[in-house]
Amino acid sequence: MHRTKVKVVEGVLDANDTLARANRADFDRASVTVVNLMSAPGAGKTTLLERTVGDLDGVRVGVLEGDVQGSLDADRLSALHVPVTQINTDPGFGGECHLDANMVRSAMPALPLEEIDLLVIENVGNLVCPAEFRVGEDARVMVSSVTEGEDKPLKYPLMFRACELVIVNKVDLLPHLDYDLDLFDYHLDAVHPGVPRMLVSARTGEGVEGWRDWLVEVARRRAPVSA
Amino acid sequence: MHRTKVKVVEGVLDANDTLARANRADFDRASVTVVNLMSAPGAGKTTLLERTVGDLDGVRVGVLEGDVQGSLDADRLSALHVPVTQINTDPGFGGECHLDANMVRSAMPALPLEEIDLLVIENVGNLVCPAEFRVGEDARVMVSSVTEGEDKPLKYPLMFRACELVIVNKVDLLPHLDYDLDLFDYHLDAVHPGVPRMLVSARTGEGVEGWRDWLVEVARRRAPVSA
């Protein structure tokens, strides 16, 4: 009788990581850089995108919007003539509080990958679970609004640890808040020492140029694939 | 041969509902009213409690704090000489983004039920999953900060539908925001018509008296069990 030796596969990735790799391979083939943008509800992700995606020095951008329900943010962004694809986690995915690699995979056929250089994924507003699921992105960015308080890095450490850039938004409100920026920096360094941070106000435009430049720079890091 | 007819049990509750009922029975036996307080991160739940739990017209209050990590909020509240119990969802419960009935059940032996009339459960900051899990509470309250924008009822409808009271916090910042209260009311009525709402500023104390009176009233709805 023919005997087959059982092969033990070690270090098996979980299903999400496997799918994130498949997404990554598709993005690589199309030479698209992907940024996963995360924050608590109402921290200003969409307004930050409205302020920037209209003019990125020739970098062609698309947005993948993640929401439990509705397409409010997608509607705002498509008004800027940027291709926007909407994922609703409610009807198809059980009302999930985050995007995962499978949801992004499901959206893949709807993404205009050949027409863009940069895809920004606006995740569901939540400081917990989005940080646990890689979706095949190149970089993760989080937005922390000063109205949320300085203690958030200590309360949601995984989120603050998972990202390569922390955007501190709504700084125009600082004169009206009891918010200590040094204390926030201190807490942030406690969970993610030295992570780059950027002070901005999506409302007034203060500091938004730096965020725009960061997006352009990240998109250009990837050399275009020659045809 | 002895034959047993198979009984079909219909309408089986899921595990969470079964445990929520068990919690409810324990709270009833101790005549403790339970309020489940929910919001996005940084909406001001803890500050609202700091403003009220120190003086509730003789109603004896305890707090059950839900956080992914740490005990920052519990430490703030215990400074008011209120009994505070901390649940961390991270080490024991896999970093969950919400409290469920089983977590509250696990905390039950640590709760001083005989010494309190009212238990406020401060849920994990999140506008999605906390609304999906009843924990055995009498009432659910959510806090929506004006800094989060007027669109939140449309984006997180389950949360706004699940609660009996919506506290609109940080109204002291209204002069510095482009926030339209009428538009928020309109969106809120679209998902939960007529739900009571209360405008407050936990920071300045504006309107906090109403929230305090509501807590007292809810606790007194339950007639004390005679010994």
CSV table of C-alpha atoms in Angstrom, one decimal:
chain,number,residue,atom,x,y,z
A,1,MET,CA,0.0,0.0,0.0
A,2,HIS,CA,1.1,3.5,-0.8
A,3,ARG,CA,1.9,5.5,2.3
A,4,THR,CA,2.0,9.3,2.3
A,5,LYS,CA,4.0,11.0,5.0
A,6,VAL,CA,1.9,13.5,6.8
A,7,LYS,CA,3.4,17.0,6.4
A,8,VAL,CA,3.1,19.3,9.4
A,9,VAL,CA,2.6,22.8,8.3
A,10,GLU,CA,4.0,25.1,11.0
A,11,GLY,CA,3.3,28.7,11.6
A,12,VAL,CA,0.0,28.6,9.8
A,13,LEU,CA,-1.5,32.1,9.3
A,14,ASP,CA,-5.0,32.7,10.5
A,15,ALA,CA,-7.6,33.2,7.8
A,16,ASN,CA,-7.4,37.0,8.1
A,17,ASP,CA,-3.7,37.1,7.5
A,18,THR,CA,-4.0,34.7,4.6
A,19,LEU,CA,-6.6,37.0,3.0
A,20,ALA,CA,-4.6,40.1,3.8
A,21,ARG,CA,-1.6,38.6,1.9
A,22,ALA,CA,-3.9,37.9,-1.1
A,23,ASN,CA,-5.0,41.5,-1.0
A,24,ARG,CA,-1.4,42.7,-0.7
A,25,ALA,CA,-0.5,40.6,-3.8
A,26,ASP,CA,-3.3,42.2,-5.8
A,27,PHE,CA,-2.3,45.7,-4.7
A,28,ASP,CA,1.3,45.0,-5.5
A,29,ARG,CA,0.4,43.8,-9.0
A,30,ALA,CA,-1.4,47.0,-9.6
A,31,SER,CA,1.3,49.1,-7.9
A,32,VAL,CA,-1.2,50.6,-5.6
A,33,THR,CA,-0.1,51.9,-2.2
A,34,VAL,CA,-2.7,51.3,0.6
A,35,VAL,CA,-3.2,53.4,3.7
A,36,ASN,CA,-5.6,52.1,6.5
A,37,LEU,CA,-7.0,55.1,8.3
A,38,MET,CA,-8.5,54.5,11.7
A,39,SER,CA,-10.0,56.5,14.6
A,40,ALA,CA,-12.8,56.7,17.1
A,41,PRO,CA,-16.2,57.9,15.7
A,42,GLY,CA,-16.2,61.5,14.8
A,43,ALA,CA,-12.5,62.1,15.0
A,44,GLY,CA,-12.4,63.7,11.6
A,45,LYS,CA,-11.2,61.1,9.1
A,46,THR,CA,-13.5,62.1,6.3
A,47,THR,CA,-12.9,65.8,6.7
A,48,LEU,CA,-9.1,65.1,6.7
A,49,LEU,CA,-9.6,63.3,3.4
A,50,GLU,CA,-11.9,66.0,2.0
A,51,ARG,CA,-9.0,68.4,2.7
A,52,THR,CA,-6.4,66.4,0.9
A,53,VAL,CA,-7.6,64.0,-1.8
A,54,GLY,CA,-8.5,66.7,-4.3
A,55,ASP,CA,-4.9,67.6,-5.0
A,56,LEU,CA,-2.0,65.1,-4.3
A,57,ASP,CA,0.6,66.4,-6.8
A,58,GLY,CA,-0.6,64.0,-9.5
A,59,VAL,CA,-0.9,60.9,-7.3
A,60,ARG,CA,-4.2,59.3,-8.3
A,61,VAL,CA,-6.2,58.4,-5.2
A,62,GLY,CA,-9.2,56.2,-4.5
A,63,VAL,CA,-11.1,55.7,-1.3
A,64,LEU,CA,-12.6,52.6,0.2
A,65,GLU,CA,-15.2,53.6,2.8
A,66,GLY,CA,-16.0,51.3,5.7
A,67,ASP,CA,-19.2,52.0,7.7
A,68,VAL,CA,-21.7,49.9,9.6
A,69,GLN,CA,-24.5,51.5,7.6
A,70,GLY,CA,-25.1,54.1,5.0
A,71,SER,CA,-22.8,56.0,2.6
A,72,LEU,CA,-22.7,59.5,4.1
A,73,ASP,CA,-18.9,59.7,4.0
A,74,ALA,CA,-18.7,58.1,0.6
A,75,ASP,CA,-21.1,60.7,-0.7
A,76,ARG,CA,-19.1,63.5,0.7
A,77,LEU,CA,-15.9,62.2,-0.9
A,78,SER,CA,-17.3,61.3,-4.3
A,79,ALA,CA,-18.4,65.0,-4.6
A,80,LEU,CA,-14.6,65.6,-5.0
A,81,HIS,CA,-14.6,63.5,-8.1
A,82,VAL,CA,-12.5,60.8,-6.4
A,83,PRO,CA,-13.5,57.1,-7.0
A,84,VAL,CA,-15.1,55.9,-3.8
A,85,THR,CA,-16.2,52.3,-3.0
A,86,GLN,CA,-18.4,51.7,0.0
A,87,ILE,CA,-18.4,48.6,2.3
A,88,ASN,CA,-21.3,48.4,4.7
A,89,THR,CA,-20.5,45.9,7.4
A,90,ASP,CA,-24.2,45.7,8.5
A,91,PRO,CA,-26.1,43.8,5.8
A,92,GLY,CA,-23.4,41.5,4.4
A,93,PHE,CA,-21.1,41.1,7.4
A,94,GLY,CA,-23.2,41.0,10.5
A,95,GLY,CA,-22.8,44.6,11.6
A,96,GLU,CA,-19.1,44.2,12.3
A,97,CYS,CA,-17.3,47.1,14.2
A,98,HIS,CA,-14.2,47.0,11.9
A,99,LEU,CA,-13.0,46.1,8.4
A,100,ASP,CA,-11.2,42.8,8.0
A,101,ALA,CA,-9.2,41.4,5.1
A,102,ASN,CA,-12.2,39.4,3.8
A,103,MET,CA,-14.4,42.5,3.5
A,104,VAL,CA,-11.6,44.3,1.6
A,105,ARG,CA,-11.2,41.1,-0.6
A,106,SER,CA,-15.0,41.2,-1.3
A,107,ALA,CA,-14.6,44.8,-2.4
A,108,MET,CA,-11.6,44.1,-4.7
A,109,PRO,CA,-13.6,43.6,-7.9
A,110,ALA,CA,-15.2,47.0,-7.4
A,111,LEU,CA,-11.9,48.9,-6.8
A,112,PRO,CA,-10.5,50.8,-9.8
A,113,LEU,CA,-6.9,49.6,-9.1
A,114,GLU,CA,-5.7,50.3,-12.6
A,115,GLU,CA,-6.7,53.9,-12.4
A,116,ILE,CA,-5.2,54.8,-9.0
A,117,ASP,CA,-1.8,55.0,-7.3
A,118,LEU,CA,-3.0,55.3,-3.7
A,119,LEU,CA,-6.0,53.7,-2.0
A,120,VAL,CA,-7.1,55.1,1.4
A,121,ILE,CA,-9.2,52.8,3.4
A,122,GLU,CA,-11.4,54.7,5.9
A,123,ASN,CA,-12.1,52.1,8.6
A,124,VAL,CA,-15.2,51.9,10.8
A,125,GLY,CA,-14.9,54.4,13.7
A,126,ASN,CA,-13.7,52.3,16.6
A,127,LEU,CA,-10.5,52.4,18.7
A,128,VAL,CA,-10.5,48.6,19.5
A,129,CYS,CA,-11.0,46.0,16.8
A,130,PRO,CA,-9.8,47.7,13.6
A,131,ALA,CA,-6.3,47.5,15.0
A,132,GLU,CA,-6.5,43.7,15.2
A,133,PHE,CA,-7.2,43.1,11.5
A,134,ARG,CA,-4.6,43.8,8.8
A,135,VAL,CA,-6.2,44.1,5.5
A,136,GLY,CA,-3.2,44.1,3.2
A,137,GLU,CA,-2.2,47.8,3.7
A,138,ASP,CA,1.2,49.4,3.4
A,139,ALA,CA,0.7,51.8,6.3
A,140,ARG,CA,-1.7,52.3,9.2
A,141,VAL,CA,-2.6,55.8,10.3
A,142,MET,CA,-4.8,56.8,13.2
A,143,VAL,CA,-6.5,60.0,14.0
A,144,SER,CA,-6.9,61.1,17.6
A,145,SER,CA,-9.0,64.2,18.3
A,146,VAL,CA,-8.0,66.4,21.2
A,147,THR,CA,-11.7,66.4,22.3
A,148,GLU,CA,-11.3,62.7,23.2
A,149,GLY,CA,-8.8,63.5,26.0
A,150,GLU,CA,-5.1,62.8,26.7
A,151,ASP,CA,-5.7,59.4,28.2
A,152,LYS,CA,-6.7,57.5,25.1
A,153,PRO,CA,-3.2,55.9,24.3
A,154,LEU,CA,-3.3,54.2,27.7
A,155,LYS,CA,-6.9,53.0,27.3
A,156,TYR,CA,-6.6,51.8,23.7
A,157,PRO,CA,-2.9,50.9,23.5
A,158,LEU,CA,-3.2,48.3,20.6
A,159,MET,CA,-4.6,51.0,18.3
A,160,PHE,CA,-1.9,53.5,19.1
A,161,ARG,CA,0.8,50.8,18.8
A,162,ALA,CA,-0.5,49.5,15.5
A,163,CYS,CA,0.0,52.7,13.5
A,164,GLU,CA,3.0,54.4,11.8
A,165,LEU,CA,1.6,57.9,12.2
A,166,VAL,CA,-0.7,59.6,14.7
A,167,ILE,CA,-2.7,62.6,13.5
A,168,VAL,CA,-3.8,64.8,16.4
A,169,ASN,CA,-6.9,66.5,15.0
A,170,LYS,CA,-9.1,69.5,16.0
A,171,VAL,CA,-6.2,71.5,17.5
A,172,ASP,CA,-8.3,74.6,16.7
A,173,LEU,CA,-10.3,73.7,19.8
A,174,LEU,CA,-7.3,73.6,22.2
A,175,PRO,CA,-8.0,77.1,23.6
A,176,HIS,CA,-11.4,75.9,24.7
A,177,LEU,CA,-10.4,72.6,26.2
A,178,ASP,CA,-8.5,71.4,29.3
A,179,TYR,CA,-6.2,69.3,27.1
A,180,ASP,CA,-2.5,68.9,27.9
A,181,LEU,CA,-0.6,68.1,24.7
A,182,ASP,CA,2.5,67.2,26.6
A,183,LEU,CA,0.6,64.7,28.7
A,184,PHE,CA,-0.8,63.1,25.5
A,185,ASP,CA,2.7,62.9,24.0
A,186,TYR,CA,3.9,61.3,27.3
A,187,HIS,CA,1.1,58.7,27.2
A,188,LEU,CA,1.7,58.1,23.5
A,189,ASP,CA,5.4,57.5,24.0
A,190,ALA,CA,4.6,55.1,26.8
A,191,VAL,CA,2.7,52.8,24.4
A,192,HIS,CA,4.5,53.6,21.1
A,193,PRO,CA,7.8,55.4,21.8
A,194,GLY,CA,8.7,57.9,19.1
A,195,VAL,CA,5.9,57.2,16.7
A,196,PRO,CA,5.6,60.3,14.3
A,197,ARG,CA,2.7,62.6,15.2
A,198,MET,CA,1.2,65.5,13.4
A,199,LEU,CA,-0.9,68.3,14.8
A,200,VAL,CA,-3.7,69.4,12.5
A,201,SER,CA,-7.1,71.0,12.3
A,202,ALA,CA,-9.1,69.5,9.4
A,203,ARG,CA,-11.6,72.3,10.0
A,204,THR,CA,-9.3,75.3,9.7
A,205,GLY,CA,-6.7,73.6,7.5
A,206,GLU,CA,-3.9,74.1,10.0
A,207,GLY,CA,-1.2,71.5,9.6
A,208,VAL,CA,-3.1,69.7,6.8
A,209,GLU,CA,-0.3,70.3,4.3
A,210,GLY,CA,1.9,67.9,6.3
A,211,TRP,CA,-0.7,65.1,6.1
A,212,ARG,CA,-1.1,65.8,2.4
A,213,ASP,CA,2.7,65.6,1.9
A,214,TRP,CA,2.9,62.4,3.9
A,215,LEU,CA,0.3,60.8,1.6
A,216,VAL,CA,2.2,61.9,-1.5
A,217,GLU,CA,5.5,60.6,-0.1
A,218,VAL,CA,4.0,57.2,0.9
A,219,ALA,CA,2.5,56.8,-2.5
A,220,ARG,CA,5.8,57.6,-4.2
A,221,ARG,CA,7.8,55.2,-2.1
A,222,ARG,CA,6.5,52.5,-4.4
A,223,ALA,CA,8.3,52.7,-7.8
A,224,PRO,CA,5.8,52.3,-10.6
A,225,VAL,CA,5.9,48.9,-12.3
A,226,SER,CA,7.0,49.3,-15.9
A,227,ALA,CA,4.6,48.0,-18.5
B,1,MET,CA,-39.3,-0.3,24.8
B,2,HIS,CA,-39.7,3.0,26.6
B,3,ARG,CA,-39.9,5.8,24.1
B,4,THR,CA,-39.3,9.4,25.0
B,5,LYS,CA,-40.9,12.0,22.9
B,6,VAL,CA,-38.4,14.6,21.8
B,7,LYS,CA,-39.3,18.0,23.1
B,8,VAL,CA,-38.6,20.8,20.8
B,9,VAL,CA,-37.6,23.9,22.8
B,10,GLU,CA,-38.6,27.0,20.8
B,11,GLY,CA,-37.4,30.5,21.1
B,12,VAL,CA,-34.2,29.5,22.8
B,13,LEU,CA,-32.3,32.5,24.1
B,14,ASP,CA,-28.7,32.8,23.1
B,15,ALA,CA,-26.1,32.4,25.8
B,16,ASN,CA,-25.8,36.2,26.3
B,17,ASP,CA,-29.5,36.6,27.0
B,18,THR,CA,-29.5,33.7,29.3
B,19,LEU,CA,-26.7,35.2,31.4
B,20,ALA,CA,-28.3,38.6,31.2
B,21,ARG,CA,-31.4,37.1,32.8
B,22,ALA,CA,-29.3,35.5,35.5
B,23,ASN,CA,-27.7,38.9,36.2
B,24,ARG,CA,-31.1,40.5,36.2
B,25,ALA,CA,-32.3,38.0,38.8
B,26,ASP,CA,-29.3,38.7,41.1
B,27,PHE,CA,-29.9,42.5,40.8
B,28,ASP,CA,-33.6,42.1,41.5
B,29,ARG,CA,-32.9,40.0,44.6
B,30,ALA,CA,-30.6,42.8,45.9
B,31,SER,CA,-33.1,45.5,44.8
B,32,VAL,CA,-30.3,47.2,42.7
B,33,THR,CA,-31.2,49.3,39.7
B,34,VAL,CA,-28.7,49.0,36.9
B,35,VAL,CA,-27.9,51.6,34.2
B,36,ASN,CA,-25.7,50.7,31.3
B,37,LEU,CA,-23.8,53.8,30.1
B,38,MET,CA,-22.4,53.7,26.6
B,39,SER,CA,-20.6,56.1,24.2
B,40,ALA,CA,-17.7,56.6,21.8
B,41,PRO,CA,-14.3,56.9,23.3
B,42,GLY,CA,-13.8,60.3,25.0
B,43,ALA,CA,-17.4,61.4,24.9
B,44,GLY,CA,-17.3,62.1,28.7
B,45,LYS,CA,-18.9,59.2,30.5
B,46,THR,CA,-16.5,59.3,33.4
B,47,THR,CA,-16.7,63.1,33.8
B,48,LEU,CA,-20.5,62.9,33.8
B,49,LEU,CA,-20.3,60.3,36.6
B,50,GLU,CA,-17.7,62.3,38.5
B,51,ARG,CA,-20.2,65.2,38.4
B,52,THR,CA,-23.1,63.2,39.8
B,53,VAL,CA,-22.3,60.1,41.8
B,54,GLY,CA,-21.1,62.0,44.8
B,55,ASP,CA,-24.6,63.3,45.7
B,56,LEU,CA,-27.7,61.4,44.6
B,57,ASP,CA,-30.1,62.4,47.4
B,58,GLY,CA,-29.3,59.3,49.5
B,59,VAL,CA,-29.3,56.9,46.6
B,60,ARG,CA,-26.3,54.6,47.3
B,61,VAL,CA,-24.4,54.2,44.0
B,62,GLY,CA,-21.7,51.8,42.8
B,63,VAL,CA,-19.9,51.8,39.5
B,64,LEU,CA,-18.7,48.9,37.3
B,65,GLU,CA,-16.0,50.1,34.9
B,66,GLY,CA,-15.4,48.4,31.6
B,67,ASP,CA,-12.1,49.0,29.8
B,68,VAL,CA,-9.9,47.1,27.5
B,69,GLN,CA,-6.9,47.9,29.7
B,70,GLY,CA,-6.1,49.8,32.8
B,71,SER,CA,-8.1,51.4,35.6
B,72,LEU,CA,-7.8,55.1,34.9
B,73,ASP,CA,-11.5,55.8,35.1
B,74,ALA,CA,-12.0,53.5,38.1
B,75,ASP,CA,-9.2,55.4,39.9
B,76,ARG,CA,-10.9,58.8,39.1
B,77,LEU,CA,-14.3,57.6,40.5
B,78,SER,CA,-13.0,55.8,43.5
B,79,ALA,CA,-11.5,59.1,44.6
B,80,LEU,CA,-15.1,60.1,45.2
B,81,HIS,CA,-15.5,57.4,47.8
B,82,VAL,CA,-17.9,55.4,45.6
B,83,PRO,CA,-17.4,51.6,45.4
B,84,VAL,CA,-15.9,50.9,41.9
B,85,THR,CA,-15.2,47.5,40.4
B,86,GLN,CA,-13.0,47.2,37.3
B,87,ILE,CA,-13.5,44.7,34.4
B,88,ASN,CA,-10.6,44.6,31.9
B,89,THR,CA,-11.6,42.9,28.7
B,90,ASP,CA,-8.0,42.5,27.6
B,91,PRO,CA,-6.4,39.8,29.7
B,92,GLY,CA,-9.4,37.7,30.6
B,93,PHE,CA,-11.7,38.2,27.7
B,94,GLY,CA,-9.6,38.5,24.6
B,95,GLY,CA,-9.5,42.3,24.3
B,96,GLU,CA,-13.2,42.6,23.6
B,97,CYS,CA,-14.6,46.0,22.5
B,98,HIS,CA,-17.7,45.8,24.7
B,99,LEU,CA,-19.0,44.3,27.9
B,100,ASP,CA,-21.3,41.3,27.6
B,101,ALA,CA,-23.5,39.5,30.2
B,102,ASN,CA,-20.8,36.9,31.0
B,103,MET,CA,-18.2,39.6,31.9
B,104,VAL,CA,-20.7,41.3,34.2
B,105,ARG,CA,-21.6,37.8,35.6
B,106,SER,CA,-17.9,37.2,36.3
B,107,ALA,CA,-17.7,40.5,38.2
B,108,MET,CA,-20.8,39.7,40.3
B,109,PRO,CA,-19.0,38.3,43.3
B,110,ALA,CA,-16.9,41.5,43.5
B,111,LEU,CA,-20.0,43.8,43.4
B,112,PRO,CA,-21.2,45.2,46.8
B,113,LEU,CA,-24.9,44.7,45.9
B,114,GLU,CA,-26.1,44.7,49.5
B,115,GLU,CA,-24.6,48.2,50.0
B,116,ILE,CA,-25.9,50.0,46.9
B,117,ASP,CA,-29.2,50.9,45.3
B,118,LEU,CA,-27.9,51.9,41.9
B,119,LEU,CA,-25.2,50.3,39.8
B,120,VAL,CA,-23.9,52.3,36.8
B,121,ILE,CA,-22.0,50.2,34.3
B,122,GLU,CA,-19.6,52.3,32.3
B,123,ASN,CA,-19.2,50.3,29.1
B,124,VAL,CA,-16.1,50.2,26.8
B,125,GLY,CA,-16.0,53.3,24.6
B,126,ASN,CA,-17.5,52.1,21.3
B,127,LEU,CA,-20.6,53.0,19.3
B,128,VAL,CA,-21.1,49.5,17.7
B,129,CYS,CA,-20.9,46.3,19.8
B,130,PRO,CA,-21.9,47.5,23.3
B,131,ALA,CA,-25.5,48.0,21.9
B,132,GLU,CA,-25.7,44.4,20.9
B,133,PHE,CA,-25.2,42.9,24.3
B,134,ARG,CA,-27.7,43.3,27.1
B,135,VAL,CA,-26.1,42.7,30.5
B,136,GLY,CA,-29.1,42.5,32.8
B,137,GLU,CA,-29.6,46.3,33.1
B,138,ASP,CA,-32.8,48.3,33.7
B,139,ALA,CA,-31.9,51.1,31.4
B,140,ARG,CA,-29.4,52.0,28.7
B,141,VAL,CA,-28.1,55.5,28.3
B,142,MET,CA,-25.8,56.8,25.7
B,143,VAL,CA,-23.6,59.9,25.6
B,144,SER,CA,-23.1,61.6,22.3
B,145,SER,CA,-20.6,64.5,22.3
B,146,VAL,CA,-21.2,67.4,20.0
B,147,THR,CA,-17.6,67.2,18.8
B,148,GLU,CA,-18.4,63.9,17.1
B,149,GLY,CA,-20.8,65.5,14.5
B,150,GLU,CA,-24.5,65.4,13.8
B,151,ASP,CA,-24.4,62.4,11.6
B,152,LYS,CA,-23.7,59.8,14.2
B,153,PRO,CA,-27.3,58.5,14.7
B,154,LEU,CA,-27.4,57.6,11.0
B,155,LYS,CA,-24.0,55.9,11.1
B,156,TYR,CA,-24.5,54.0,14.3
B,157,PRO,CA,-28.3,53.5,14.4
B,158,LEU,CA,-28.4,50.4,16.6
B,159,MET,CA,-26.7,52.3,19.5
B,160,PHE,CA,-29.0,55.3,19.3
B,161,ARG,CA,-32.0,52.9,19.0
B,162,ALA,CA,-31.0,50.8,22.0
B,163,CYS,CA,-31.0,53.5,24.6
B,164,GLU,CA,-33.8,55.1,26.7
B,165,LEU,CA,-31.9,58.4,27.0
B,166,VAL,CA,-29.4,60.3,24.9
B,167,ILE,CA,-27.1,62.7,26.7
B,168,VAL,CA,-25.7,65.3,24.3
B,169,ASN,CA,-22.5,66.3,26.0
B,170,LYS,CA,-19.8,69.1,25.6
B,171,VAL,CA,-22.4,71.8,24.7
B,172,ASP,CA,-20.0,74.4,26.1
B,173,LEU,CA,-18.1,73.9,22.8
B,174,LEU,CA,-21.0,74.7,20.5
B,175,PRO,CA,-19.9,78.3,19.9
B,176,HIS,CA,-16.6,76.9,18.5
B,177,LEU,CA,-18.1,74.2,16.3
B,178,ASP,CA,-20.0,73.9,13.0
B,179,TYR,CA,-22.6,71.7,14.8
B,180,ASP,CA,-26.3,72.0,14.0
B,181,LEU,CA,-28.3,70.8,17.0
B,182,ASP,CA,-31.5,70.7,15.0
B,183,LEU,CA,-29.9,68.5,12.4
B,184,PHE,CA,-28.7,66.1,15.1
B,185,ASP,CA,-32.3,66.0,16.5
B,186,TYR,CA,-33.6,65.3,13.1
B,187,HIS,CA,-31.2,62.4,12.5
B,188,LEU,CA,-31.9,61.1,16.0
B,189,ASP,CA,-35.7,61.1,15.4
B,190,ALA,CA,-35.1,59.3,12.1
B,191,VAL,CA,-33.6,56.3,14.0
B,192,HIS,CA,-35.3,56.6,17.4
B,193,PRO,CA,-38.3,58.9,17.2
B,194,GLY,CA,-38.9,60.9,20.4
B,195,VAL,CA,-36.2,59.3,22.5
B,196,PRO,CA,-35.6,61.7,25.5
B,197,ARG,CA,-32.5,63.8,25.1
B,198,MET,CA,-30.6,66.0,27.5
B,199,LEU,CA,-28.1,68.8,26.7
B,200,VAL,CA,-25.3,68.9,29.1
B,201,SER,CA,-21.7,70.0,29.6
B,202,ALA,CA,-19.9,67.7,32.0
B,203,ARG,CA,-17.0,70.2,32.0
B,204,THR,CA,-19.0,73.4,33.1
B,205,GLY,CA,-21.8,71.5,34.9
B,206,GLU,CA,-24.5,73.0,32.6
B,207,GLY,CA,-27.5,70.7,32.5
B,208,VAL,CA,-25.9,68.1,34.7
B,209,GLU,CA,-28.6,68.5,37.3
B,210,GLY,CA,-31.1,66.9,34.9
B,211,TRP,CA,-28.9,63.8,34.5
B,212,ARG,CA,-28.4,63.6,38.3
B,213,ASP,CA,-32.2,63.8,38.8
B,214,TRP,CA,-32.8,61.2,36.1
B,215,LEU,CA,-30.4,58.7,37.9
B,216,VAL,CA,-32.2,59.4,41.2
B,217,GLU,CA,-35.6,58.9,39.6
B,218,VAL,CA,-34.6,55.6,37.9
B,219,ALA,CA,-33.2,54.2,41.1
B,220,ARG,CA,-36.4,55.1,43.1
B,221,ARG,CA,-38.7,53.5,40.5
B,222,ARG,CA,-37.7,50.2,42.1
B,223,ALA,CA,-39.5,50.0,45.5
B,224,PRO,CA,-37.1,48.8,48.2
B,225,VAL,CA,-37.5,45.2,49.3
B,226,SER,CA,-38.6,45.0,52.9
B,227,ALA,CA,-36.4,42.9,55.1
